[in-house]
Amino acid sequence: MDFRRIFSDKEYAPRRDLAIILLLYLVILAASLAFDSFDHVIDFVEQHEDWEIDEALTGLLLLPIALGIFAARRLSEAKKELKLRLLAEKQAHEMALHDPLTGLPNRRKANMVIEAALKQADSAPVTLLAIDLNRFKPVNDLYGHQAGDQLLLAVGERLKAAVADDGLISRIGGDEFCAMLSGIPAGDQLIRKVETLSEVFETPFLLGDLSVVVSASIGVVTTDVPATPLDSLFSQADAAMYRCKGTGRNEIAFFEAGMEQAAIQRAKIETDLRTAIVEGEIRPFFQPLVNLYDGEILGFEALARWHMADGTMRMPDDFITIAEETGLISDLFFVILKAAAIEAKNWPVGLHFAVNLSPVQFGDEWLVERILQTLVDVGVAPGRLEIEITESALVSDLDVARNVIVSLKNQGINISLDDFGTGYSSLRHLSELPFDKLKIDRSFVHGIETNSASQSIVRAVTALAHNLGLQVTAEGIETYDNAKSVMDSGCDIGQGFLYGRPSRGGQLALPDGSRLETGGESQDDSVKPHDEKAA
Ligand code: C2E
Ligand code: CA
Ligand code: CA
């Protein structure tokens, strides 16, 4: 027993006091015995009978009993206080290791658990998953932080249930989660488990009246080497995660050598994008939209291209999602809109120009005014503009979307529902929002002539759209067979490499191989020919 601790520690204070009292009592008793003190006291009391000392002494004899009771109560109270204090300390400690919003372990706790698991990695392999939500910022911006919080909470709950007893799920930052799986060797079983985690994003999240769909990019790395440093495990999982970031879809990537380089690249894109927009490095290319039956050009879609200072070109898949997540998409949209309008001004008046709008932009309450102002500034009639709204992963607030679409339509602007078939509640969108056109995603058109499932979908969707008074564009037409099939299915308009690849303004290709010299944006010879894939 450590006596110093007994004398210094508060925990022992009541017992220490009791011991001192007992000790004092023994000392007094010993002294009384030694000096026969009680007999002296009796004599003294008898000599001074009128002082009533005997009565006072009787009372005094009862006092220790009362004090004893008092002490016992104090002791039990002190014990209770101590228990509470220890509990509070434990809670504070737990709080420091958990995320207050979701109650999940935080990064500190995850580090501790993963480090412990790594020690046994040779017998129980450790898998780390970096799980990053796609387009979470728009949810926050569109529906408010409370909805964002609710969403994170629900995501955490689903992920936790999916991990179950195989490991740990933790929230390590804003919309970043991390899962650790232990004891599942690399192979089919692990792939299955990782898919289970990815599948939690396939069902929309209900936030009050809102139904929100978010997808996640998941990077996975597995090790059976106990000496693997925690840092490199995290950066490898992150690198794999960034590999799927570009598409904005629900995707999984397993770490491979070389991915870390790509992750650094993505971080660089994020920082470079802002200046690229300001410096005019993002400019549109134009791809023709044609009447399927006579090949007549009806207009062009403006597709963003990032012309790098070194002469190379970056494609939208590399930067649109980043633009959406960083809030730069609105600036990017207006840069493209203005450039496309300037270009279209030089085209024959009958040709329209189409610009892609990200659903993230529905959050901008001045959107419609700003679009109109841009058209007025350039001097192009609103009737020539077509806005393409992608059936994005975000099942948007229909009321907000309807307001924007109706206001745009009231100004004479046409609206197309883009990438039809890749979204979630397509038919609902179609009947509830007043679109003018529907663009069937190229995944349905690719190989359609030999795919009867695609054929029947395209035919059914086209019939439905026609019933609702919409025109139908088939995207991604690369061959005559593709074209014939979509015509057989009843589509009206075609877009694809067969009719023309996206190309620089000022000199647009016509289907017959001749060129539409529009005298638009001057050709920039420092920009190498675009890297569109060969047909
Ligand atoms: P999208 O709106 O569906 O645009 C059509 C995409 O299909 C373009 O890819 C185009 O190059 C490609 N494409 C056209 N014909 C064919 C074909 O026959 N075969 C194949 N395989 N592909 C074909 P791109 O330019 O890489 O754009 C990708 C996506 O990026 C666009 O898909 C659009 O969703 C988005 N995007 C592009 N520019 C912008 C923009 O300014 N704003 C926003 N918000 N999104 C943009
Ligand atoms: Ca489009
Ligand atoms: Ca499309």
Coordinates of C-alpha atoms and ligand atoms in Angstrom, one line a residue:
M1 CA 0.0 0.0 0.0
D2 CA 1.3 3.4 -0.9
F3 CA 0.9 5.6 2.3
R4 CA 1.9 8.8 0.5
R5 CA -1.0 8.3 -1.8
I6 CA -3.4 7.7 1.2
F7 CA -2.3 11.1 2.6
S8 CA -2.4 13.0 -0.6
D9 CA -5.3 11.5 -2.5
K10 CA -8.8 13.0 -2.0
E11 CA -10.3 9.6 -2.5
Y12 CA -9.0 8.5 0.8
A13 CA -9.9 11.7 2.7
P14 CA -12.9 10.3 4.7
R15 CA -11.1 7.2 5.7
R16 CA -8.1 9.1 6.6
D17 CA -10.1 11.4 8.9
L18 CA -11.7 8.4 10.5
A19 CA -8.3 6.9 11.2
I20 CA -7.1 10.1 12.8
I21 CA -10.1 10.3 15.0
L22 CA -9.7 6.7 16.1
L23 CA -6.0 7.3 16.7
L24 CA -6.8 10.4 18.9
Y25 CA -9.3 8.3 20.8
L26 CA -6.7 5.6 21.5
V27 CA -4.2 8.3 22.7
I28 CA -6.8 9.8 25.0
L29 CA -7.8 6.4 26.3
A30 CA -4.2 5.5 27.0
A31 CA -3.7 8.8 28.8
S32 CA -6.8 8.2 30.8
L33 CA -5.7 4.8 31.9
A34 CA -2.2 6.0 32.7
F35 CA -3.4 8.9 34.9
D36 CA -6.6 7.3 36.3
S37 CA -8.3 10.4 34.9
F38 CA -11.9 9.2 35.2
D39 CA -11.6 8.9 39.0
H40 CA -10.3 12.5 39.1
V41 CA -13.1 13.6 37.0
I42 CA -15.7 11.9 39.3
D43 CA -14.1 13.5 42.3
F44 CA -14.2 16.9 40.6
V45 CA -17.8 16.5 39.6
E46 CA -18.9 15.5 43.1
Q47 CA -17.1 18.5 44.6
H48 CA -18.9 20.9 42.3
E49 CA -22.3 19.3 42.3
D50 CA -24.0 22.7 41.7
W51 CA -22.1 23.1 38.3
E52 CA -24.3 20.2 36.9
I53 CA -21.2 18.8 35.2
D54 CA -22.6 15.2 35.3
E55 CA -25.6 16.2 33.2
A56 CA -23.4 17.9 30.7
L57 CA -21.1 14.9 30.6
T58 CA -24.1 12.6 29.9
G59 CA -24.9 14.8 26.9
L60 CA -21.4 14.7 25.8
L61 CA -21.3 10.9 25.9
L62 CA -24.2 10.9 23.3
L63 CA -22.4 13.4 21.1
P64 CA -19.9 10.8 19.5
I65 CA -22.9 8.7 18.4
A66 CA -24.4 11.7 16.6
L67 CA -21.0 12.6 15.2
G68 CA -20.6 9.0 14.0
I69 CA -23.9 9.1 12.2
F70 CA -22.9 12.5 10.6
A71 CA -19.6 11.1 9.6
A72 CA -21.1 8.0 8.0
R73 CA -23.5 10.1 6.0
R74 CA -20.7 12.4 4.9
L75 CA -18.7 9.4 3.8
S76 CA -21.5 8.0 1.7
E77 CA -22.1 11.4 0.1
A78 CA -18.5 11.8 -0.7
K79 CA -18.5 8.3 -2.3
K80 CA -21.4 9.3 -4.5
E81 CA -19.7 12.6 -5.5
L82 CA -16.6 10.7 -6.4
K83 CA -18.6 8.2 -8.5
L84 CA -20.2 11.1 -10.4
R85 CA -16.9 12.8 -11.0
L86 CA -15.3 9.7 -12.3
L87 CA -18.3 9.2 -14.6
A88 CA -18.1 12.7 -15.9
E89 CA -14.4 12.3 -16.5
K90 CA -15.1 9.1 -18.5
Q91 CA -17.8 10.9 -20.5
A92 CA -15.5 13.8 -21.3
H93 CA -12.9 11.3 -22.4
E94 CA -15.4 9.5 -24.6
M95 CA -16.6 12.8 -26.1
A96 CA -13.1 13.7 -27.1
L97 CA -13.0 10.5 -29.1
H98 CA -16.4 10.8 -30.8
D99 CA -18.1 13.0 -33.3
P100 CA -20.8 15.0 -31.6
L101 CA -23.2 15.0 -34.5
T102 CA -23.3 11.3 -35.4
G103 CA -22.0 9.9 -32.2
L104 CA -19.5 7.8 -34.3
P105 CA -15.9 7.5 -33.3
N106 CA -13.8 10.5 -34.6
R107 CA -10.5 10.4 -36.3
R108 CA -8.5 10.1 -33.0
K109 CA -10.5 7.1 -31.9
A110 CA -10.3 5.6 -35.4
N111 CA -6.5 6.0 -35.4
M112 CA -6.3 4.2 -32.0
V113 CA -8.5 1.3 -33.2
I114 CA -6.8 0.9 -36.6
E115 CA -3.4 1.1 -35.0
A116 CA -4.4 -1.7 -32.6
A117 CA -5.8 -3.8 -35.5
L118 CA -2.7 -3.3 -37.6
K119 CA -0.6 -5.0 -34.9
Q120 CA -2.4 -8.2 -35.8
A121 CA -2.6 -7.5 -39.5
D122 CA -0.6 -10.6 -40.4
S123 CA -3.3 -12.9 -39.0
A124 CA -6.3 -10.6 -39.6
P125 CA -5.8 -8.3 -42.6
V126 CA -6.8 -4.7 -42.1
T127 CA -8.9 -2.9 -44.8
L128 CA -9.3 0.9 -44.8
L129 CA -12.1 2.6 -46.7
A130 CA -12.1 6.3 -47.4
I131 CA -15.8 7.2 -47.9
D132 CA -16.4 10.7 -49.3
L133 CA -19.9 11.9 -50.2
N134 CA -20.4 13.4 -53.7
R135 CA -22.1 16.7 -54.0
F136 CA -22.8 17.1 -50.3
K137 CA -22.2 20.8 -50.5
P138 CA -25.2 21.3 -52.8
V139 CA -27.4 19.6 -50.2
N140 CA -26.2 22.1 -47.6
D141 CA -26.6 25.0 -49.9
L142 CA -30.0 24.0 -51.3
Y143 CA -31.7 22.7 -48.2
G144 CA -29.8 24.3 -45.3
H145 CA -27.3 23.0 -42.7
Q146 CA -30.0 21.3 -40.7
A147 CA -30.8 19.0 -43.6
G148 CA -27.1 18.5 -44.2
D149 CA -26.7 17.4 -40.6
Q150 CA -29.7 15.1 -40.8
L151 CA -28.2 13.6 -44.0
L152 CA -24.8 13.0 -42.3
L153 CA -26.5 11.4 -39.4
A154 CA -28.5 9.1 -41.6
V155 CA -25.4 8.2 -43.7
G156 CA -23.5 7.4 -40.5
E157 CA -26.3 5.1 -39.3
R158 CA -26.6 3.2 -42.5
L159 CA -22.8 2.8 -42.8
K160 CA -22.6 1.6 -39.2
A161 CA -25.3 -1.0 -39.9
A162 CA -23.5 -2.1 -43.0
V163 CA -20.1 -2.5 -41.3
A164 CA -21.8 -4.5 -38.5
D165 CA -19.4 -6.6 -36.5
D166 CA -16.6 -6.6 -39.1
G167 CA -15.0 -3.4 -38.0
L168 CA -15.5 0.2 -37.2
I169 CA -17.1 3.2 -39.0
S170 CA -16.0 6.7 -38.0
R171 CA -16.6 10.2 -39.2
I172 CA -13.3 11.9 -39.8
G173 CA -14.4 15.2 -41.3
G174 CA -17.3 17.2 -42.8
D175 CA -18.6 14.7 -45.3
E176 CA -15.8 12.2 -44.9
F177 CA -16.3 8.8 -43.3
C178 CA -13.8 6.1 -42.8
A179 CA -14.4 2.4 -42.3
M180 CA -12.0 -0.2 -41.0
L181 CA -12.6 -3.8 -41.7
S182 CA -10.6 -6.4 -39.9
G183 CA -10.1 -10.1 -40.6
I184 CA -11.5 -10.2 -44.2
P185 CA -8.8 -11.3 -46.6
A186 CA -8.5 -9.5 -50.0
G187 CA -10.7 -11.3 -52.5
D188 CA -14.4 -11.9 -53.3
Q189 CA -15.5 -11.8 -49.7
L190 CA -13.9 -8.4 -49.2
I191 CA -15.3 -7.1 -52.5
R192 CA -18.8 -8.2 -51.4
K193 CA -18.4 -6.4 -48.1
V194 CA -17.2 -3.2 -49.7
E195 CA -20.1 -3.3 -52.1
T196 CA -22.5 -3.6 -49.2
L197 CA -21.1 -0.3 -47.9
S198 CA -21.5 1.3 -51.3
E199 CA -25.0 0.1 -51.7
V200 CA -26.3 2.1 -48.7
F201 CA -26.3 5.1 -51.0
E202 CA -28.6 3.5 -53.5
T203 CA -31.7 4.2 -51.6
P204 CA -32.6 7.9 -51.3
F205 CA -32.4 9.5 -47.8
L206 CA -35.6 10.9 -46.4
L207 CA -35.1 14.2 -44.6
G208 CA -38.5 15.2 -43.4
D209 CA -40.5 15.7 -46.7
L210 CA -37.3 15.7 -48.8
S211 CA -36.0 12.8 -50.6
V212 CA -32.3 13.3 -51.2
V213 CA -29.9 11.1 -53.2
V214 CA -26.2 11.3 -52.5
S215 CA -23.6 9.0 -53.8
A216 CA -20.2 8.3 -52.4
S217 CA -16.7 7.8 -53.7
I218 CA -15.1 5.0 -51.9
G219 CA -11.3 4.3 -51.9
V220 CA -10.2 0.9 -50.5
V221 CA -6.8 -0.3 -49.4
T222 CA -5.9 -3.6 -47.6
T223 CA -2.8 -4.6 -45.8
D224 CA -1.5 -7.7 -44.0
V225 CA 1.7 -6.0 -43.0
P226 CA 1.6 -5.0 -39.3
A227 CA 4.4 -2.4 -39.9
T228 CA 2.3 -0.4 -42.4
P229 CA 2.3 3.2 -41.2
L230 CA -1.2 4.5 -40.5
D231 CA -0.5 7.7 -42.5
S232 CA 0.4 5.9 -45.7
L233 CA -2.7 3.6 -45.3
F234 CA -4.9 6.7 -45.1
S235 CA -3.3 8.4 -48.0
Q236 CA -3.6 5.3 -50.1
A237 CA -7.3 5.0 -49.3
D238 CA -7.7 8.7 -50.1
A239 CA -5.8 8.4 -53.4
A240 CA -8.1 5.5 -54.5
M241 CA -11.1 7.5 -53.4
Y242 CA -10.0 10.5 -55.6
R243 CA -9.8 8.1 -58.5
C244 CA -13.6 7.8 -58.5
K245 CA -14.3 11.4 -57.5
G246 CA -14.4 12.7 -61.1
T247 CA -17.6 11.1 -62.2
G248 CA -19.7 12.0 -59.1
R249 CA -21.3 8.6 -59.3
N250 CA -21.4 5.9 -56.6
E251 CA -18.1 4.2 -57.2
I252 CA -15.5 2.1 -55.5
A253 CA -11.8 2.0 -56.3
F254 CA -9.2 -0.3 -54.8
F255 CA -5.7 1.2 -54.3
E256 CA -3.1 0.6 -56.9
A257 CA 0.4 1.9 -57.2
G258 CA 0.5 5.3 -58.9
M259 CA -2.8 6.5 -57.6
E260 CA -1.2 8.8 -55.0
Q261 CA 0.1 10.9 -57.9
A262 CA -3.4 11.2 -59.3
A263 CA -4.7 12.4 -55.9
I264 CA -2.1 15.2 -55.8
Q265 CA -3.2 16.1 -59.3
R266 CA -6.8 16.4 -58.2
A267 CA -5.9 18.7 -55.3
K268 CA -4.0 20.8 -57.8
I269 CA -7.1 21.0 -60.1
E270 CA -9.0 22.3 -57.2
T271 CA -6.6 25.2 -56.6
D272 CA -6.1 25.9 -60.3
L273 CA -9.7 26.0 -61.4
R274 CA -10.5 29.3 -59.8
T275 CA -7.7 31.1 -61.7
A276 CA -8.5 29.1 -64.9
I277 CA -12.1 30.5 -64.9
V278 CA -10.9 34.1 -64.2
E279 CA -8.1 33.9 -66.8
G280 CA -10.4 32.6 -69.5
E281 CA -8.8 29.2 -69.8
I282 CA -12.3 27.5 -69.7
R283 CA -14.0 27.9 -73.1
P284 CA -16.7 26.0 -74.9
F285 CA -16.4 23.6 -77.7
F286 CA -19.5 23.1 -79.8
Q287 CA -21.2 19.8 -80.9
P288 CA -23.9 19.8 -83.5
L289 CA -27.5 18.7 -82.9
V290 CA -29.1 17.5 -86.0
N291 CA -32.5 16.5 -87.4
L292 CA -32.1 12.7 -87.6
Y293 CA -34.2 12.5 -90.8
D294 CA -32.6 15.1 -93.0
G295 CA -29.3 15.8 -91.3
E296 CA -30.1 19.5 -91.0
I297 CA -28.2 21.2 -88.2
L298 CA -30.6 22.6 -85.5
G299 CA -28.0 24.0 -83.2
F300 CA -25.0 23.2 -81.1
E301 CA -24.3 22.2 -77.5
A302 CA -21.6 24.1 -75.7
L303 CA -19.3 21.8 -73.8
A304 CA -16.7 23.2 -71.4
R305 CA -13.0 22.6 -72.2
W306 CA -10.1 23.7 -70.0
H307 CA -7.3 24.9 -72.2
M308 CA -4.2 24.6 -70.2
A309 CA -1.3 27.0 -70.5
D310 CA 0.9 24.1 -71.7
G311 CA -1.3 23.5 -74.7
T312 CA -3.1 20.5 -73.4
M313 CA -6.8 20.3 -72.8
R314 CA -8.8 19.0 -69.8
M315 CA -12.2 17.4 -70.2
P316 CA -15.3 18.2 -68.2
D317 CA -15.2 14.9 -66.3
D318 CA -12.0 16.1 -64.7
F319 CA -13.3 19.3 -63.3
I320 CA -17.1 19.7 -63.4
T321 CA -17.7 17.8 -60.2
I322 CA -14.9 19.7 -58.5
A323 CA -16.5 22.9 -59.7
E324 CA -19.8 21.8 -58.3
E325 CA -18.3 20.9 -54.9
T326 CA -16.2 24.1 -54.6
G327 CA -19.1 26.3 -55.7
L328 CA -17.2 27.5 -58.8
I329 CA -19.8 25.9 -61.1
S330 CA -21.8 29.1 -61.2
D331 CA -18.9 31.2 -62.5
L332 CA -18.0 28.5 -64.9
F333 CA -21.6 28.4 -66.2
F334 CA -21.7 32.1 -66.9
V335 CA -18.3 32.0 -68.6
I336 CA -19.6 29.3 -71.0
L337 CA -23.0 30.9 -71.4
K338 CA -21.4 34.2 -72.4
A339 CA -18.9 32.7 -74.8
A340 CA -21.5 30.5 -76.4
A341 CA -23.9 33.4 -76.8
I342 CA -21.1 35.5 -78.5
E343 CA -20.4 32.6 -80.8
A344 CA -24.1 31.9 -81.6
K345 CA -24.6 35.6 -82.5
N346 CA -22.6 34.9 -85.6
W347 CA -24.6 31.8 -86.6
P348 CA -27.6 31.7 -88.9
V349 CA -30.5 33.0 -86.7
G350 CA -32.4 29.7 -86.8
L351 CA -29.6 27.8 -84.9
H352 CA -30.0 27.5 -81.2
F353 CA -27.2 27.0 -78.6
A354 CA -27.4 24.7 -75.7
V355 CA -25.6 25.2 -72.3
N356 CA -25.4 22.7 -69.4
L357 CA -26.8 23.9 -66.1
S358 CA -25.8 22.1 -62.9
P359 CA -28.7 21.4 -60.5
V360 CA -26.4 22.9 -57.8
Q361 CA -27.2 26.2 -59.4
F362 CA -30.9 26.0 -58.5
G363 CA -29.7 27.4 -55.2
D364 CA -28.9 30.7 -56.8
E365 CA -31.9 32.9 -56.4
W366 CA -30.7 35.4 -59.1
L367 CA -30.1 32.6 -61.6
V368 CA -32.8 33.5 -64.1
E369 CA -32.0 37.3 -63.9
R370 CA -28.3 36.7 -64.4
I371 CA -28.9 34.4 -67.4
L372 CA -31.2 37.0 -69.0
Q373 CA -28.8 39.8 -68.3
T374 CA -26.0 37.8 -70.0
L375 CA -28.1 37.4 -73.1
V376 CA -29.1 41.1 -73.1
D377 CA -25.4 42.1 -72.7
V378 CA -24.4 39.9 -75.7
G379 CA -27.5 40.8 -77.7
V380 CA -28.9 37.3 -78.3
A381 CA -32.6 36.4 -78.1
P382 CA -33.5 34.2 -75.2
G383 CA -35.5 32.0 -77.7
R384 CA -32.2 30.8 -79.1
L385 CA -30.9 29.4 -75.8
E386 CA -31.6 25.9 -74.6
I387 CA -30.7 25.0 -71.1
E388 CA -29.8 21.4 -70.4
I389 CA -30.4 20.2 -66.9
T390 CA -28.9 16.9 -66.1
E391 CA -30.8 14.2 -64.3
S392 CA -28.2 14.4 -61.7
A393 CA -27.6 12.3 -58.7
L394 CA -29.3 14.8 -56.6
V395 CA -33.1 14.3 -56.6
S396 CA -33.7 18.0 -56.3
D397 CA -36.4 19.8 -54.5
L398 CA -39.0 19.7 -57.2
D399 CA -40.6 23.0 -56.2
V400 CA -37.3 24.9 -56.5
A401 CA -36.6 23.2 -59.8
R402 CA -40.1 24.0 -61.1
N403 CA -39.8 27.7 -60.1
V404 CA -36.6 28.1 -62.0
I405 CA -37.7 26.1 -65.0
V406 CA -41.0 28.0 -65.3
S407 CA -39.3 31.4 -65.0
L408 CA -36.8 30.4 -67.7
K409 CA -39.6 29.2 -70.0
N410 CA -41.5 32.4 -69.4
Q411 CA -38.6 34.2 -70.9
G412 CA -38.7 32.0 -74.0
I413 CA -35.7 29.8 -73.0
N414 CA -36.1 26.1 -73.9
I415 CA -35.3 23.4 -71.4
S416 CA -34.0 20.0 -72.0
L417 CA -33.8 17.1 -69.5
D418 CA -30.2 15.8 -70.1
D419 CA -28.7 12.3 -69.6
F420 CA -32.2 10.8 -69.3
G421 CA -32.0 7.3 -67.8
T422 CA -29.0 7.8 -65.6
G423 CA -30.9 9.5 -62.7
Y424 CA -33.2 8.3 -60.1
S425 CA -36.8 9.4 -60.5
S426 CA -36.8 10.1 -64.2
L427 CA -40.4 9.6 -65.0
R428 CA -41.5 11.7 -62.1
H429 CA -39.3 14.5 -63.3
L430 CA -40.6 14.2 -66.7
S431 CA -44.3 14.5 -65.9
E432 CA -43.9 17.1 -63.1
L433 CA -41.5 19.6 -64.7
P434 CA -42.3 21.4 -68.0
F435 CA -39.4 20.3 -70.2
D436 CA -39.3 20.9 -73.9
K437 CA -36.9 18.2 -74.8
L438 CA -35.5 15.0 -73.5
K439 CA -32.0 13.7 -74.2
I440 CA -31.6 10.0 -73.9
D441 CA -28.3 9.2 -72.4
R442 CA -25.6 7.8 -74.7
S443 CA -25.4 4.6 -72.6
F444 CA -28.7 3.5 -74.2
V445 CA -27.6 4.4 -77.7
H446 CA -24.3 2.6 -77.6
G447 CA -24.7 -0.7 -79.4
I448 CA -28.5 -0.2 -79.5
E449 CA -28.9 -2.0 -82.8
T450 CA -27.9 -5.3 -81.1
N451 CA -29.4 -4.7 -77.7
S452 CA -33.2 -5.3 -77.6
A453 CA -33.5 -4.1 -74.0
S454 CA -32.1 -0.7 -75.0
Q455 CA -34.3 -0.6 -78.0
S456 CA -37.5 -1.2 -76.1
I457 CA -36.5 1.3 -73.4
V458 CA -35.7 4.0 -76.0
R459 CA -38.9 3.3 -77.9
A460 CA -41.0 3.4 -74.7
V461 CA -39.4 6.6 -73.4
T462 CA -39.7 8.3 -76.8
A463 CA -43.4 7.4 -77.0
L464 CA -44.0 8.7 -73.5
A465 CA -42.1 11.9 -74.2
H466 CA -44.0 12.5 -77.4
N467 CA -47.2 12.0 -75.4
L468 CA -46.1 14.7 -73.1
G469 CA -45.3 17.0 -76.0
L470 CA -41.5 16.7 -75.8
Q471 CA -39.0 16.3 -78.5
V472 CA -36.4 13.5 -78.1
T473 CA -32.7 13.7 -78.7
A474 CA -30.6 10.6 -78.9
E475 CA -27.0 11.3 -77.6
G476 CA -23.9 9.4 -78.5
I477 CA -24.7 8.4 -82.0
E478 CA -21.4 7.1 -83.4
T479 CA -22.4 4.9 -86.3
Y480 CA -25.1 4.7 -89.0
D481 CA -26.5 1.6 -87.2
N482 CA -26.9 3.6 -84.1
A483 CA -28.6 6.3 -86.1
K484 CA -30.9 3.9 -87.9
S485 CA -31.9 2.3 -84.6
V486 CA -32.8 5.5 -82.8
M487 CA -34.8 6.6 -85.9
D488 CA -36.7 3.3 -85.7
S489 CA -37.4 4.0 -82.1
G490 CA -38.9 7.4 -83.0
C491 CA -36.3 9.8 -81.7
D492 CA -36.3 13.2 -83.4
I493 CA -32.8 14.8 -82.9
G494 CA -29.4 13.2 -83.0
Q495 CA -26.1 14.2 -81.4
G496 CA -22.8 12.2 -81.6
F497 CA -19.5 11.7 -83.3
L498 CA -21.3 10.6 -86.4
Y499 CA -22.6 14.1 -87.0
G500 CA -19.7 15.9 -85.5
R501 CA -17.3 16.0 -82.6
P502 CA -17.2 18.9 -80.2
S503 CA -15.0 21.4 -81.8
R504 CA -13.7 24.9 -81.3
G505 CA -16.0 27.8 -82.1
G506 CA -15.5 29.9 -85.3
Q507 CA -15.2 26.9 -87.5
L508 CA -17.9 24.3 -86.9
A509 CA -18.1 21.1 -88.9
L510 CA -21.2 20.3 -90.9
P511 CA -22.3 16.7 -91.3
D512 CA -21.3 16.7 -95.0
G513 CA -17.8 17.5 -94.1
S514 CA -18.0 21.2 -95.0
R515 CA -17.5 23.9 -92.4
L516 CA -19.7 26.5 -91.0
E517 CA -17.5 29.6 -91.0
T518 CA -19.1 31.7 -88.3
G519 CA -16.4 34.2 -87.8
G520 CA -16.8 33.7 -84.1
E521 CA -14.0 33.4 -81.5
S522 CA -10.7 33.6 -83.2
Q523 CA -8.7 30.4 -83.4
D524 CA -6.1 30.0 -80.8
D525 CA -3.2 28.2 -82.5
S526 CA -1.4 27.7 -79.2
V527 CA -4.1 25.3 -78.3
K528 CA -3.3 21.9 -79.8
P529 CA -6.0 20.0 -81.7
H530 CA -8.5 18.7 -79.1
D531 CA -8.0 15.2 -77.7
E532 CA -11.5 13.9 -78.3
K533 CA -11.2 10.1 -78.7
A534 CA -11.1 8.9 -82.3
A535 CA -14.3 7.6 -83.6
Ligands
C2E1 P1 -23.4 15.8 -71.7 O1 -24.1 17.0 -71.4 O2 -24.2 14.5 -71.8 O3 -22.5 16.1 -73.0 C1 -22.3 15.1 -74.0 C2 -21.1 14.4 -73.8 O4 -21.0 13.3 -74.6 C3 -19.8 15.2 -74.1 O5 -18.8 14.8 -73.3 C4 -19.6 14.8 -75.6 O6 -18.2 15.0 -76.0 C5 -19.9 13.3 -75.5 N1 -20.2 12.8 -76.8 C6 -20.9 13.4 -77.8 N2 -21.1 12.6 -78.8 C7 -20.6 11.4 -78.4 C8 -20.5 10.1 -79.0 O7 -20.9 9.9 -80.2 N3 -19.9 9.1 -78.3 C9 -19.4 9.3 -77.1 N4 -18.8 8.3 -76.4 N5 -19.5 10.5 -76.4 C10 -20.1 11.5 -77.1 P2 -18.0 15.9 -72.5 O8 -17.8 17.1 -73.4 O9 -16.8 15.2 -72.0 O10 -18.9 16.3 -71.4 C11 -19.2 15.4 -70.4 C12 -20.2 16.0 -69.5 O11 -19.7 17.1 -68.7 C13 -21.4 16.6 -70.2 O12 -22.3 15.5 -70.6 C14 -22.0 17.5 -69.2 O13 -22.8 16.8 -68.3 C15 -20.8 18.0 -68.4 N6 -20.5 19.3 -68.9 C16 -19.8 19.7 -70.0 N7 -19.7 21.0 -70.1 C17 -20.4 21.5 -69.0 C18 -20.7 22.8 -68.5 O14 -20.4 23.8 -69.1 N8 -21.5 22.9 -67.4 C19 -21.9 21.8 -66.7 N9 -22.6 22.0 -65.6 N10 -21.6 20.6 -67.1 C20 -20.9 20.4 -68.3
CA2 CA -25.7 18.2 -72.0
CA3 CA -26.2 14.3 -72.0

